[in-house]
Structure formats: structure tokens, C-alpha cells
PDB file of C-alpha atoms in Angstrom:
ATOM      1  CA  UNK L   1      15.623 -12.323  -4.108  1.00 44.00           C
ATOM      2  CA  UNK L   2      12.555 -12.009  -6.232  1.00 41.00           C
ATOM      3  CA  UNK L   3       9.083 -10.716  -5.464  1.00 47.00           C
ATOM      4  CA  UNK L   4       6.210 -11.322  -7.808  1.00 47.00           C
ATOM      5  CA  UNK L   5       3.053  -9.278  -7.403  1.00 46.00           C
ATOM      6  CA  UNK L   6      -0.289  -9.749  -9.025  1.00 49.00           C
ATOM      7  CA  UNK L   7      -3.671  -8.099  -8.622  1.00 43.00           C
ATOM      8  CA  UNK L   8      -6.434 -10.645  -9.277  1.00 44.00           C
ATOM      9  CA  UNK L   9      -9.919  -9.383  -9.947  1.00 40.00           C
ATOM     10  CA  UNK L  10     -11.862 -10.691  -6.971  1.00 39.00           C
ATOM     11  CA  UNK L  11     -14.755 -12.975  -7.644  1.00 36.00           C
ATOM     12  CA  UNK L  12     -16.159 -12.212  -4.227  1.00 39.00           C
ATOM     13  CA  UNK L  13     -18.685  -9.542  -4.993  1.00 36.00           C
ATOM     14  CA  UNK L  14     -19.570  -9.199  -1.338  1.00 40.00           C
ATOM     15  CA  UNK L  15     -16.019  -8.155  -0.482  1.00 41.00           C
ATOM     16  CA  UNK L  16     -15.968  -5.554  -3.251  1.00 39.00           C
ATOM     17  CA  UNK L  17     -19.251  -4.166  -1.984  1.00 40.00           C
ATOM     18  CA  UNK L  18     -17.882  -4.055   1.542  1.00 43.00           C
ATOM     19  CA  UNK L  19     -14.791  -2.155   0.454  1.00 42.00           C
ATOM     20  CA  UNK L  20     -16.761   0.360  -1.568  1.00 41.00           C
ATOM     21  CA  UNK L  21     -19.342   0.795   1.144  1.00 40.00           C
ATOM     22  CA  UNK L  22     -16.815   1.133   3.933  1.00 45.00           C
ATOM     23  CA  UNK L  23     -14.747   3.676   2.008  1.00 47.00           C
ATOM     24  CA  UNK L  24     -17.858   5.801   1.552  1.00 38.00           C
ATOM     25  CA  UNK L  25     -19.046   5.482   5.133  1.00 41.00           C
ATOM     26  CA  UNK L  26     -15.791   6.491   6.767  1.00 46.00           C
ATOM     27  CA  UNK L  27     -14.470   8.748   4.039  1.00 46.00           C
ATOM     28  CA  UNK L  28     -16.750  11.749   4.048  1.00 42.00           C
ATOM     29  CA  UNK L  29     -15.316  13.894   6.803  1.00 40.00           C
ATOM     30  CA  UNK L  30     -17.961  16.591   6.402  1.00 38.00           C
ATOM     31  CA  UNK L  31     -20.781  14.275   7.521  1.00 36.00           C
ATOM     32  CA  UNK L  32     -21.688  13.793  11.210  1.00 34.00           C
ATOM     33  CA  UNK L  33     -19.961  10.867  12.873  1.00 40.00           C
ATOM     34  CA  UNK L  34     -17.594  10.209   9.977  1.00 55.00           C
ATOM     35  CA  UNK L  35     -13.903   9.469  10.336  1.00 71.00           C
ATOM     36  CA  UNK L  36     -11.987  12.450   8.998  1.00 82.00           C
ATOM     37  CA  UNK L  37      -9.647  11.816   6.103  1.00 87.00           C
ATOM     38  CA  UNK L  38      -5.996  12.685   6.796  1.00 91.00           C
ATOM     39  CA  UNK L  39      -4.863  16.005   5.345  1.00 93.00           C
ATOM     40  CA  UNK L  40      -2.578  15.215   2.435  1.00 96.00           C
ATOM     41  CA  UNK L  41      -0.136  17.896   1.282  1.00 97.00           C
ATOM     42  CA  UNK L  42       0.473  16.988  -2.383  1.00 98.00           C
ATOM     43  CA  UNK L  43       3.076  19.654  -3.079  1.00 98.00           C
ATOM     44  CA  UNK L  44       4.933  19.182   0.185  1.00 98.00           C
ATOM     45  CA  UNK L  45       4.961  15.392  -0.084  1.00 98.00           C
ATOM     46  CA  UNK L  46       6.102  15.494  -3.712  1.00 98.00           C
ATOM     47  CA  UNK L  47       8.984  17.814  -2.839  1.00 98.00           C
ATOM     48  CA  UNK L  48       9.988  15.580   0.078  1.00 98.00           C
ATOM     49  CA  UNK L  49      10.024  12.565  -2.226  1.00 98.00           C
ATOM     50  CA  UNK L  50      12.155  14.358  -4.817  1.00 98.00           C
ATOM     51  CA  UNK L  51      14.579  15.637  -2.182  1.00 98.00           C
ATOM     52  CA  UNK L  52      15.154  12.191  -0.699  1.00 97.00           C
ATOM     53  CA  UNK L  53      15.049   9.966  -3.775  1.00 98.00           C
ATOM     54  CA  UNK L  54      16.320  12.068  -6.706  1.00 98.00           C
ATOM     55  CA  UNK L  55      19.959  11.259  -6.028  1.00 97.00           C
ATOM     56  CA  UNK L  56      21.031  12.240  -9.557  1.00 96.00           C
ATOM     57  CA  UNK L  57      19.464  15.679  -9.217  1.00 96.00           C
ATOM     58  CA  UNK L  58      17.929  15.506 -12.695  1.00 97.00           C
ATOM     59  CA  UNK L  59      14.410  16.279 -11.476  1.00 97.00           C
ATOM     60  CA  UNK L  60      13.147  12.749 -12.119  1.00 97.00           C
ATOM     61  CA  UNK L  61      13.107   9.497 -10.163  1.00 98.00           C
ATOM     62  CA  UNK L  62      14.030   6.265 -11.936  1.00 97.00           C
ATOM     63  CA  UNK L  63      13.427   2.683 -10.802  1.00 95.00           C
ATOM     64  CA  UNK L  64      16.777   2.376  -9.039  1.00 96.00           C
ATOM     65  CA  UNK L  65      16.169   5.586  -7.103  1.00 97.00           C
ATOM     66  CA  UNK L  66      12.777   4.228  -5.998  1.00 96.00           C
ATOM     67  CA  UNK L  67      14.362   1.256  -4.222  1.00 93.00           C
ATOM     68  CA  UNK L  68      14.474   2.937  -0.756  1.00 94.00           C
ATOM     69  CA  UNK L  69      10.693   3.514  -0.994  1.00 96.00           C
ATOM     70  CA  UNK L  70       9.168   0.126  -1.941  1.00 94.00           C
ATOM     71  CA  UNK L  71       5.625   1.343  -1.327  1.00 94.00           C
ATOM     72  CA  UNK L  72       6.062   4.172  -3.787  1.00 96.00           C
ATOM     73  CA  UNK L  73       7.721   1.786  -6.246  1.00 94.00           C
ATOM     74  CA  UNK L  74       4.720  -0.532  -5.969  1.00 92.00           C
ATOM     75  CA  UNK L  75       2.342   2.262  -6.990  1.00 93.00           C
ATOM     76  CA  UNK L  76       4.647   3.868  -9.572  1.00 95.00           C
ATOM     77  CA  UNK L  77       2.564   2.716 -12.546  1.00 92.00           C
ATOM     78  CA  UNK L  78      -0.294   4.946 -11.388  1.00 93.00           C
ATOM     79  CA  UNK L  79       2.041   7.920 -10.963  1.00 95.00           C
ATOM     80  CA  UNK L  80       3.936   7.565 -14.247  1.00 96.00           C
ATOM     81  CA  UNK L  81       1.156   8.895 -16.464  1.00 95.00           C
ATOM     82  CA  UNK L  82       3.362   9.356 -19.549  1.00 96.00           C
ATOM     83  CA  UNK L  83       4.809   5.822 -19.206  1.00 95.00           C
ATOM     84  CA  UNK L  84       8.423   6.904 -19.596  1.00 96.00           C
ATOM     85  CA  UNK L  85       9.587   4.899 -16.584  1.00 96.00           C
ATOM     86  CA  UNK L  86      10.379   8.057 -14.611  1.00 98.00           C
ATOM     87  CA  UNK L  87       8.482   9.964 -11.924  1.00 98.00           C
ATOM     88  CA  UNK L  88       8.422  13.746 -12.115  1.00 98.00           C
ATOM     89  CA  UNK L  89       7.415  16.304  -9.517  1.00 98.00           C
ATOM     90  CA  UNK L  90       4.232  17.112 -11.450  1.00 98.00           C
ATOM     91  CA  UNK L  91       3.267  13.441 -11.686  1.00 98.00           C
ATOM     92  CA  UNK L  92       3.769  12.972  -7.957  1.00 98.00           C
ATOM     93  CA  UNK L  93       1.672  16.036  -7.149  1.00 98.00           C
ATOM     94  CA  UNK L  94      -1.117  14.854  -9.464  1.00 97.00           C
ATOM     95  CA  UNK L  95      -1.246  11.403  -7.850  1.00 96.00           C
ATOM     96  CA  UNK L  96      -1.190  12.775  -4.319  1.00 97.00           C
ATOM     97  CA  UNK L  97      -3.992  15.202  -5.234  1.00 96.00           C
ATOM     98  CA  UNK L  98      -6.055  12.142  -6.108  1.00 94.00           C
ATOM     99  CA  UNK L  99      -5.920  11.155  -2.442  1.00 94.00           C
ATOM    100  CA  UNK L 100      -7.138  14.598  -1.424  1.00 95.00           C
ATOM    101  CA  UNK L 101     -10.028  14.428  -3.880  1.00 93.00           C
ATOM    102  CA  UNK L 102     -11.231  11.032  -2.654  1.00 90.00           C
ATOM    103  CA  UNK L 103     -11.352  12.165   1.013  1.00 91.00           C
ATOM    104  CA  UNK L 104     -11.321   8.648   2.440  1.00 89.00           C
ATOM    105  CA  UNK L 105     -10.692   8.370   6.150  1.00 89.00           C
ATOM    106  CA  UNK L 106     -10.360   4.612   6.484  1.00 91.00           C
ATOM    107  CA  UNK L 107     -10.684   1.629   4.195  1.00 91.00           C
ATOM    108  CA  UNK L 108     -10.194  -2.139   4.276  1.00 91.00           C
ATOM    109  CA  UNK L 109      -7.817  -4.184   2.165  1.00 92.00           C
ATOM    110  CA  UNK L 110      -6.928  -7.852   1.950  1.00 93.00           C
ATOM    111  CA  UNK L 111      -3.384  -9.062   1.360  1.00 94.00           C
ATOM    112  CA  UNK L 112      -2.712 -12.660   0.364  1.00 93.00           C
ATOM    113  CA  UNK L 113       0.803 -13.899   1.157  1.00 91.00           C
ATOM    114  CA  UNK L 114       2.365 -16.868  -0.656  1.00 90.00           C
ATOM    115  CA  UNK L 115       5.807 -18.317   0.057  1.00 86.00           C
ATOM    116  CA  UNK L 116       7.322 -20.842  -2.345  1.00 83.00           C
ATOM    117  CA  UNK L 117       3.941 -21.069  -4.010  1.00 87.00           C
ATOM    118  CA  UNK L 118       1.983 -21.878  -0.846  1.00 91.00           C
ATOM    119  CA  UNK L 119      -0.124 -19.736   1.511  1.00 93.00           C
ATOM    120  CA  UNK L 120       1.978 -18.387   4.344  1.00 92.00           C
ATOM    121  CA  UNK L 121      -0.116 -18.841   7.491  1.00 94.00           C
ATOM    122  CA  UNK L 122       0.444 -17.468  10.977  1.00 93.00           C
ATOM    123  CA  UNK L 123       2.846 -14.690  10.020  1.00 93.00           C
ATOM    124  CA  UNK L 124       2.676 -11.100  11.185  1.00 93.00           C
ATOM    125  CA  UNK L 125       2.261  -8.584   8.375  1.00 94.00           C
ATOM    126  CA  UNK L 126       3.047  -4.968   9.261  1.00 95.00           C
ATOM    127  CA  UNK L 127       2.414  -2.039   6.930  1.00 96.00           C
ATOM    128  CA  UNK L 128       4.604   0.929   7.829  1.00 95.00           C
ATOM    129  CA  UNK L 129       3.901   4.311   6.184  1.00 97.00           C
ATOM    130  CA  UNK L 130       6.524   5.499   3.716  1.00 97.00           C
ATOM    131  CA  UNK L 131       8.921   8.179   4.960  1.00 96.00           C
ATOM    132  CA  UNK L 132       6.866  11.130   3.696  1.00 97.00           C
ATOM    133  CA  UNK L 133       3.694   9.820   5.371  1.00 97.00           C
ATOM    134  CA  UNK L 134       4.979   8.776   8.794  1.00 96.00           C
ATOM    135  CA  UNK L 135       3.388  11.735  10.578  1.00 95.00           C
ATOM    136  CA  UNK L 136       0.096  11.349   8.725  1.00 95.00           C
ATOM    137  CA  UNK L 137      -0.722   7.639   8.631  1.00 96.00           C
ATOM    138  CA  UNK L 138      -0.774   4.935  11.275  1.00 96.00           C
ATOM    139  CA  UNK L 139       0.960   1.586  11.008  1.00 97.00           C
ATOM    140  CA  UNK L 140      -1.418  -1.278  10.255  1.00 97.00           C
ATOM    141  CA  UNK L 141      -0.830  -4.949  10.924  1.00 96.00           C
ATOM    142  CA  UNK L 142      -2.390  -8.362  11.250  1.00 96.00           C
ATOM    143  CA  UNK L 143      -1.708 -12.104  11.215  1.00 96.00           C
ATOM    144  CA  UNK L 144      -2.392 -14.265   8.177  1.00 96.00           C
ATOM    145  CA  UNK L 145      -4.973 -17.035   8.414  1.00 97.00           C
ATOM    146  CA  UNK L 146      -4.565 -20.591   7.103  1.00 96.00           C
ATOM    147  CA  UNK L 147      -5.197 -19.333   3.574  1.00 96.00           C
ATOM    148  CA  UNK L 148      -2.393 -16.797   3.886  1.00 95.00           C
ATOM    149  CA  UNK L 149      -4.843 -13.890   3.945  1.00 97.00           C
ATOM    150  CA  UNK L 150      -4.836 -10.862   6.229  1.00 97.00           C
ATOM    151  CA  UNK L 151      -6.737  -7.597   6.553  1.00 96.00           C
ATOM    152  CA  UNK L 152      -4.212  -5.196   8.154  1.00 96.00           C
ATOM    153  CA  UNK L 153      -5.693  -3.052  10.905  1.00 96.00           C
ATOM    154  CA  UNK L 154      -4.652   0.132  12.680  1.00 95.00           C
ATOM    155  CA  UNK L 155      -4.256   0.104  16.458  1.00 92.00           C
ATOM    156  CA  UNK L 156      -7.319   1.018  18.541  1.00 86.00           C
ATOM    157  CA  UNK L 157      -9.647   0.526  15.606  1.00 85.00           C
ATOM    158  CA  UNK L 158     -13.179   1.122  16.904  1.00 82.00           C
ATOM    159  CA  UNK L 159     -14.959  -0.279  13.860  1.00 84.00           C
ATOM    160  CA  UNK L 160     -16.064  -3.894  13.636  1.00 84.00           C
ATOM    161  CA  UNK L 161     -14.282  -4.302  10.313  1.00 90.00           C
ATOM    162  CA  UNK L 162     -10.451  -4.272  10.123  1.00 93.00           C
ATOM    163  CA  UNK L 163      -9.557  -0.883   8.672  1.00 93.00           C
ATOM    164  CA  UNK L 164      -6.487   1.153   7.773  1.00 95.00           C
ATOM    165  CA  UNK L 165      -5.479   4.369   6.027  1.00 94.00           C
ATOM    166  CA  UNK L 166      -4.962   4.583   2.304  1.00 94.00           C
ATOM    167  CA  UNK L 167      -1.456   5.428   1.163  1.00 95.00           C
ATOM    168  CA  UNK L 168       2.016   4.023   0.541  1.00 96.00           C
ATOM    169  CA  UNK L 169       3.588   1.469   2.876  1.00 96.00           C
ATOM    170  CA  UNK L 170       6.680  -0.613   3.440  1.00 94.00           C
ATOM    171  CA  UNK L 171       5.820  -4.173   4.449  1.00 93.00           C
ATOM    172  CA  UNK L 172       7.525  -6.221   7.148  1.00 91.00           C
ATOM    173  CA  UNK L 173       6.634  -9.918   7.327  1.00 90.00           C
ATOM    174  CA  UNK L 174       7.843 -11.933  10.306  1.00 88.00           C
ATOM    175  CA  UNK L 175       7.186 -15.559  11.151  1.00 85.00           C
ATOM    176  CA  UNK L 176       7.717 -17.539  14.364  1.00 83.00           C
ATOM    177  CA  UNK L 177       8.201 -20.767  12.413  1.00 82.00           C
ATOM    178  CA  UNK L 178       9.367 -19.957   8.872  1.00 77.00           C
ATOM    179  CA  UNK L 179      12.789 -18.460   8.191  1.00 80.00           C
ATOM    180  CA  UNK L 180      12.263 -15.683   5.678  1.00 78.00           C
ATOM    181  CA  UNK L 181      14.932 -13.745   3.772  1.00 71.00           C
ATOM    182  CA  UNK L 182      15.872 -10.413   5.450  1.00 69.00           C
ATOM    183  CA  UNK L 183      14.229  -8.449   2.659  1.00 65.00           C
ATOM    184  CA  UNK L 184      10.846  -9.689   3.766  1.00 73.00           C
ATOM    185  CA  UNK L 185      11.317  -8.623   7.387  1.00 64.00           C
ATOM    186  CA  UNK L 186      13.453  -5.909   8.905  1.00 59.00           C
ATOM    187  CA  UNK L 187      15.138  -4.927   5.625  1.00 57.00           C
ATOM    188  CA  UNK L 188      11.678  -4.149   4.249  1.00 63.00           C
ATOM    189  CA  UNK L 189      12.180  -4.398   0.497  1.00 79.00           C
ATOM    190  CA  UNK L 190       8.466  -5.070   0.101  1.00 87.00           C
ATOM    191  CA  UNK L 191       5.924  -2.344  -0.407  1.00 91.00           C
ATOM    192  CA  UNK L 192       2.325  -1.693  -1.326  1.00 92.00           C
ATOM    193  CA  UNK L 193      -0.028   1.102  -2.243  1.00 93.00           C
ATOM    194  CA  UNK L 194      -3.451   0.901  -0.659  1.00 93.00           C
ATOM    195  CA  UNK L 195      -5.352   3.007  -3.154  1.00 88.00           C
ATOM    196  CA  UNK L 196      -8.028   5.449  -1.967  1.00 80.00           C
ATOM    197  CA  UNK L 197     -10.403   4.143  -4.627  1.00 68.00           C
ATOM    198  CA  UNK L 198     -10.224   1.877  -7.608  1.00 56.00           C
ATOM    199  CA  UNK L 199      -9.075   4.021 -10.477  1.00 53.00           C
ATOM    200  CA  UNK L 200      -8.003   0.789 -12.153  1.00 60.00           C
ATOM    201  CA  UNK L 201      -9.685  -2.629 -12.243  1.00 59.00           C
ATOM    202  CA  UNK L 202      -6.485  -4.238 -10.983  1.00 61.00           C
ATOM    203  CA  UNK L 203      -6.960  -2.608  -7.579  1.00 63.00           C
ATOM    204  CA  UNK L 204     -10.128  -4.590  -6.861  1.00 73.00           C
ATOM    205  CA  UNK L 205      -9.867  -7.659  -4.675  1.00 80.00           C
ATOM    206  CA  UNK L 206      -6.929  -8.900  -2.625  1.00 87.00           C
ATOM    207  CA  UNK L 207      -3.347  -7.983  -3.421  1.00 89.00           C
ATOM    208  CA  UNK L 208      -1.333 -11.174  -3.804  1.00 88.00           C
ATOM    209  CA  UNK L 209       2.315 -11.054  -2.735  1.00 86.00           C
ATOM    210  CA  UNK L 210       4.357 -14.008  -3.961  1.00 83.00           C
ATOM    211  CA  UNK L 211       7.561 -14.305  -1.967  1.00 81.00           C
ATOM    212  CA  UNK L 212      10.450 -16.082  -3.653  1.00 71.00           C
ATOM    213  CA  UNK L 213      13.519 -16.847  -1.565  1.00 53.00           C
ATOM    214  CA  UNK L 214      15.811 -17.103  -4.591  1.00 47.00           C
ATOM    215  CA  UNK L 215      18.520 -14.475  -4.676  1.00 41.00           C
ATOM    216  CA  UNK L 216      19.282 -12.997  -8.062  1.00 41.00           C
TER     217      UNK L 216
END
């Protein structure tokens, strides 16, 4: 089974403006009427990640050890600041502190789902917080349109725009008409990081998930 991920730079300037504007509007918890940002615990979360994933006990997490946390694996390139292919406790803390600094309560993000090279329409896409965030973030979900696009949304969202929390998620994709490999549904081998702000140009625009049914 193979998953290809790419981050196209969106040509839709209006969407970029919406994302930036929405993140600002709902992110400043110290302003009246704003949606409070969840209280991240960088040290506690980093220790929880190391305890669960560092099976070798060497104080670092390699790519194989990241497999049970596909959302964290998706965002590993932003954590691995020394580019050695390993995640350390200090690197995890530094990345999680970035979320604290941005103080974003809610944001909006588009996912674009392709299956065998074509848009996957009418499928339910559910983003489930990674294990260390389950008590902090809400699940977000939505159904893809004819173009295979979806803006996942938390339950009881009171804003007119589909919004969700920033963070790390496992992704479950289920379809009433297309038989998908288990890894794209209940096995949840897919993951994504919804970044609190664009610290890299690749995080602008929709995240494209290319699903390939081939098993390697």
C-alpha cells in the first residue's frame, strides 16, 4: 500500500486570505468573543510521545517507530530540525511550543482526496486526534465534493465557515460505494498535521492525499 502526499501552493488567493484571517479572528483568546486556543503542554506531550513510541529506548524516534502515529509522521519534517531522520525529546518540545506561541483556537483546512489518480467524491473523511491530543482536540470530519475536496469540521461548530483545531491527526476515509484498502479506513495508516500557521510555504493551500491501492 502506498500513499503519496503533496502540498501544492494554492493559486486561490482568496482561500489563503480566508485561512489567515480566520486563524487570527478565532485564535486570540485574550480578546473579547474569541475562541480560546487549547492549552498545549509541550513537555508533557513530548514525554508521552517518547514513552509510547521510543520502543528501542534510545531517546530518539525513528521512522519505523513513528508508524503507530501517522499524524506525527506526516509532520515529522517540521520537528526534525537537524535533519538526521530522528525525533528527539527537545525537538518535540520545540515544535509543540510553536503551537502554544501561535495561540490559534480554530482554523480551516482543505483536504483533496485522490484515488487511483481521480478525485474521490462522496467519501467521509474523519480526522481523529493523535493519542497524546485526544483529551485536547475534537475530531473533525466532512464529506468530499465532486472534486474530491473537503473542509473537515468539528461537531457543533457555530461559525459559518467549516473549522477545526490545529494539531496532529489520524485520518479515516470511508466510502459507501468504493472499496478502499483497510489502511485508509479503520486501520488508519493515514495522518496529517494541520499546522497552526504557515511556517513553510508548503503548508499553504489544500493538502492533497493520493491514495494508491497497490500493496508493497
